[in-house]
XYZ file of C-alpha atoms in Angstrom:
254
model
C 26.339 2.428 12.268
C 28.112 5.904 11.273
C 25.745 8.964 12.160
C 26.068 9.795 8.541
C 24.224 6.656 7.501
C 21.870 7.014 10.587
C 21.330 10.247 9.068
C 20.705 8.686 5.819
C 18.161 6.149 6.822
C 16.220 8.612 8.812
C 16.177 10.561 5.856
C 14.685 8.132 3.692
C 12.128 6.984 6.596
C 10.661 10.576 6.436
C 10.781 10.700 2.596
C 8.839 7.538 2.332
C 6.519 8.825 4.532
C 6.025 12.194 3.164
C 5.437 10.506 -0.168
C 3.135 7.399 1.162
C 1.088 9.924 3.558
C -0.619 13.397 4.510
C 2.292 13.974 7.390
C 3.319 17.245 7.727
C 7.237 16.437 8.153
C 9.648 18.272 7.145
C 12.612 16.667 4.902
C 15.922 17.937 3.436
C 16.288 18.954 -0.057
C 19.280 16.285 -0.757
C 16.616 13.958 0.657
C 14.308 14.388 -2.655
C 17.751 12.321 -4.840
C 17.376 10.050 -2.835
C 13.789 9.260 -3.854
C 14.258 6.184 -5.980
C 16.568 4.544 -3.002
C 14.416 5.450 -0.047
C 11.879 2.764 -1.464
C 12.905 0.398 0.616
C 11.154 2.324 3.492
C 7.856 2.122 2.006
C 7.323 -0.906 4.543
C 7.711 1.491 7.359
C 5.268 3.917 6.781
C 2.957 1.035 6.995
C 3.727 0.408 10.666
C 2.794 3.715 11.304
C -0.958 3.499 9.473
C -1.596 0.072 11.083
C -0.539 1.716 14.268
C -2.952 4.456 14.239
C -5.580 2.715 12.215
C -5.327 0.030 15.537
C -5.435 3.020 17.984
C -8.557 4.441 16.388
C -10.496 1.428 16.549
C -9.638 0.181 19.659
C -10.353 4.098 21.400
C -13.633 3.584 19.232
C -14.259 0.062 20.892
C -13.394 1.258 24.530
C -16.036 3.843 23.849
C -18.421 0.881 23.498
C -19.197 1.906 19.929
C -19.985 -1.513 17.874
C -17.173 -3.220 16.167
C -18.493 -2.352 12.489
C -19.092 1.330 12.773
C -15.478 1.070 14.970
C -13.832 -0.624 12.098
C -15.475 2.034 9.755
C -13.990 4.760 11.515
C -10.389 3.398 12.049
C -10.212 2.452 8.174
C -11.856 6.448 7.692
C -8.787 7.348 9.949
C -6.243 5.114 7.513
C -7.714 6.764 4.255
C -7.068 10.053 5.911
C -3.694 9.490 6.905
C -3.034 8.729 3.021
C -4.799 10.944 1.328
C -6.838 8.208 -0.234
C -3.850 8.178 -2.149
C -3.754 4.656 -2.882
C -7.497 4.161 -3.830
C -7.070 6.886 -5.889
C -4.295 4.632 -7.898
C -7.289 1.849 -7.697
C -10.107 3.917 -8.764
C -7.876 4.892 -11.437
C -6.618 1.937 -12.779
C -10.180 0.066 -13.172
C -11.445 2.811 -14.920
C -8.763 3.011 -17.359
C -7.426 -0.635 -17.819
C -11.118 -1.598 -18.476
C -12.299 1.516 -19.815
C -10.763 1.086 -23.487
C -8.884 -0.715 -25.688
C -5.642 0.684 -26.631
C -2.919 1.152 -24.057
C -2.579 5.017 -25.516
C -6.355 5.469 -24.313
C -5.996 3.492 -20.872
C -3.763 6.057 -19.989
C -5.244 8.839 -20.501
C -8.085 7.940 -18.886
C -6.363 6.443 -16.009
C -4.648 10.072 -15.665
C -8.237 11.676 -15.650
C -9.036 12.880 -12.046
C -12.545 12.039 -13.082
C -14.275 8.814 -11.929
C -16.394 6.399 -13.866
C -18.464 3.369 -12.704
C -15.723 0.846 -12.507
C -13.671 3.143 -10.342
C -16.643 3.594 -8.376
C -17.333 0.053 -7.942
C -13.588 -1.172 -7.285
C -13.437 1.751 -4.323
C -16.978 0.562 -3.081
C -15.504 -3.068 -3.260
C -11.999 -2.578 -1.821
C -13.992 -0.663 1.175
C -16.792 -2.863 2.025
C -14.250 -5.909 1.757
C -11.325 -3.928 3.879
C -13.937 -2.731 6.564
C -15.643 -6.148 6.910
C -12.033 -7.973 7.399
C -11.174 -5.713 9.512
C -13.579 -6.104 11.789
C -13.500 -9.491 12.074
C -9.645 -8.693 13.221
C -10.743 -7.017 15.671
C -13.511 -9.150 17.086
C -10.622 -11.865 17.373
C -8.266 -9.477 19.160
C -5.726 -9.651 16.452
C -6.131 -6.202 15.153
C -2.459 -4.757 15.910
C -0.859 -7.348 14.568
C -3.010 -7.980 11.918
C -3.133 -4.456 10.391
C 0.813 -4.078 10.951
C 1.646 -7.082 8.817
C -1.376 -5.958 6.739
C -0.134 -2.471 5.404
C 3.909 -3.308 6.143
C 3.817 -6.100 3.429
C 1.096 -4.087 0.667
C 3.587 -1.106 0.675
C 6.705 -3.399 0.827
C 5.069 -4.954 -2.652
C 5.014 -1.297 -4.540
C 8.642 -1.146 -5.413
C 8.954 -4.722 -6.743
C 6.545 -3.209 -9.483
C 8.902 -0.179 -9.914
C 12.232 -2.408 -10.460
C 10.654 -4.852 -12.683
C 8.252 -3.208 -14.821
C 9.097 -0.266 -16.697
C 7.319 3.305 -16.939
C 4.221 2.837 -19.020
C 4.089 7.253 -19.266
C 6.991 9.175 -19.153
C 5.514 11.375 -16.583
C 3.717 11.053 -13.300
C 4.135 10.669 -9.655
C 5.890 6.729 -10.247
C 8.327 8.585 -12.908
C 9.369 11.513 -11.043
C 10.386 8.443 -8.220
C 12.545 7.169 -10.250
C 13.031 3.363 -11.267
C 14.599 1.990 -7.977
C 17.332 -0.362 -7.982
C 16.669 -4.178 -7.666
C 18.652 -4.089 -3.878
C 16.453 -1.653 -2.632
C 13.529 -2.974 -3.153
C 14.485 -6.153 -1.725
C 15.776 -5.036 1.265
C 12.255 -3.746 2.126
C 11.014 -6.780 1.144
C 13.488 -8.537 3.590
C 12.448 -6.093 6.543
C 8.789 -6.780 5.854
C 9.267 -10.075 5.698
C 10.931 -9.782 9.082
C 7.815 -7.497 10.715
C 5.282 -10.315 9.126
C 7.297 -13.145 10.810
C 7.865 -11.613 14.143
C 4.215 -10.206 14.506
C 2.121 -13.330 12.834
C 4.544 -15.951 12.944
C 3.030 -19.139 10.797
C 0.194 -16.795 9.503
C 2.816 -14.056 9.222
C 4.565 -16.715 6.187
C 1.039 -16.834 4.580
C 0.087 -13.561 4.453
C 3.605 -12.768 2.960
C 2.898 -15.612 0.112
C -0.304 -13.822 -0.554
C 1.371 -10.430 -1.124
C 3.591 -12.025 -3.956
C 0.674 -13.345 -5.533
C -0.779 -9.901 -5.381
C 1.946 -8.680 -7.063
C 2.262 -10.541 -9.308
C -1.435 -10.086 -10.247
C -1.188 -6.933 -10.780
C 2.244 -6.960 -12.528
C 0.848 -9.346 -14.960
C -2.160 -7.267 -15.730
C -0.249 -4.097 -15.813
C 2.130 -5.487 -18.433
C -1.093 -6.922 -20.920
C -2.715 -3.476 -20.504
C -0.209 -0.665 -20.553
C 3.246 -2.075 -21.232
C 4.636 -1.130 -17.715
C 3.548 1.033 -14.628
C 2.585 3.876 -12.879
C 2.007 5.409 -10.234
C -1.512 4.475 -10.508
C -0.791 0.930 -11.133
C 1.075 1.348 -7.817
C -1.610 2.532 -5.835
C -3.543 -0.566 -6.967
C -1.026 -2.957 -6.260
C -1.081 -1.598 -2.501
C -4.416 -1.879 -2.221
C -5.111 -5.646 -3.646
C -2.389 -6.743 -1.553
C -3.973 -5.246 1.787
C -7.012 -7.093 0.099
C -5.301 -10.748 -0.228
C -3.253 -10.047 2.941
C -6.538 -9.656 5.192
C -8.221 -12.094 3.789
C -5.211 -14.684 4.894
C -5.236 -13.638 8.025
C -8.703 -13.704 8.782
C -9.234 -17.176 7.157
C -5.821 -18.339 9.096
C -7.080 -17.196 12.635
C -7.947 -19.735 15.103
């Protein structure tokens, strides 16, 4: 590998992050072209948020604090890593795909930083369920691995949206990304497909099976709803797959 593609891949590491994430890291301006191609680093900001999501709790456990409230408080640490960013996209989403009746209306009200009661009962939902898996991971000493294939596959699932649906607004964070090319997304795919394997092995295979059927959940409904996606739509996307993907796992663990 040439140090200008080295250079390049960094490049689009950081840029995933910065997007995916609260970091404070720099990145080059020329990185910011390079938006719509760097989404086949989406998986790796993942390892980073299962990493320190699976530092928190275990610190938390070593401090003899009970595995719930230390599962709380390493999922706490995940949504402040993001930014809530993608339970934002969830809250969102069930608010305005179930909030009207015309696709014109769904989006407005999905771009309305205001939240109703079915964004306040799919965030109550997606926590309670997330927290509760979670723990069980951890109670059966799978956590790392667990949370790693967890949040590497739900982020790897994002840009399959972005290359096969189209923009349902002409605006917005998913826009200003850009409408990736079908390669790139697939080759983050491929590497999370990899990370799944080599961490989970047999349950690694399952969990990836369930993120495609989380996609293609969501890329169904976001199609019957709103003619395309957003970044909204994203958001959701991520966070039903982390949903299907724990639930594999935990129901796969010996």
């Amino acid at each position: 590998m040439t140090l200008h593609k080295f250079t390049t891949y960094s490049n689009d590491a950081k840029l995933a992050l910065s997007l995916l994430s609260r970091t404070p890291i720099s990145v080059e301006d020329g990185a910011y072209q390079r938006t719509a191609k760097a989404v086949w680093a989406y998986g790796l900001v993942g390892i980073v948020w299962g990493t320190l999501v699976w530092a928190v709790g275990l610190c938390a456990v070593t401090l003899n604090i009970p595995d719930g409230l230390a599962a709380l408080i390493a999922l706490g640490t995940g949504l402040i890593f993001t930014g809530a960013l993608h339970e934002d996209g969830l809250a969102d989403c069930a608010d305005g795909l179930w909030g009207a009746q015309e696709k014109q209306r769904r989006l407005e009200i999905m771009k309305d930083s205001q939240i109703g009661s079915y964004g306040t009962l799919a965030l109550v939902v997606s926590v309670l369920l997330r927290w509760q898996l979670i723990k069980e991971l951890m109670q059966a000493e799978f956590a790392f691995a667990g949370l790693i294939v967890t949040a590497v596959l739900a982020r790897a699932a994002m840009p399959l949206l972005m290359v096969y649906l189209p923009h349902a607004r002409s605006s917005g964070l998913s826009h200003s990304v850009g409408r990736p090319q079908p390669k790139h997304a697939l080759i983050g795919v491929g590497i999370a497909a990899i990370i799944a394997l080599a961490f989970a092995g047999l349950i690694g295979f399952a969990a990836l099976l369930c993120t495609g059927c989380a996609a293609l959940l969501c890329s169904t409904i976001a199609q019957r709803k709103v003619s395309g996606q957003t970044g909204d739509i994203l958001g959701a996307t991520e966070q039903v797959s982390e949903i299907f993907v724990l639930m594999a796992i935990v129901a796969l663990l010996p």
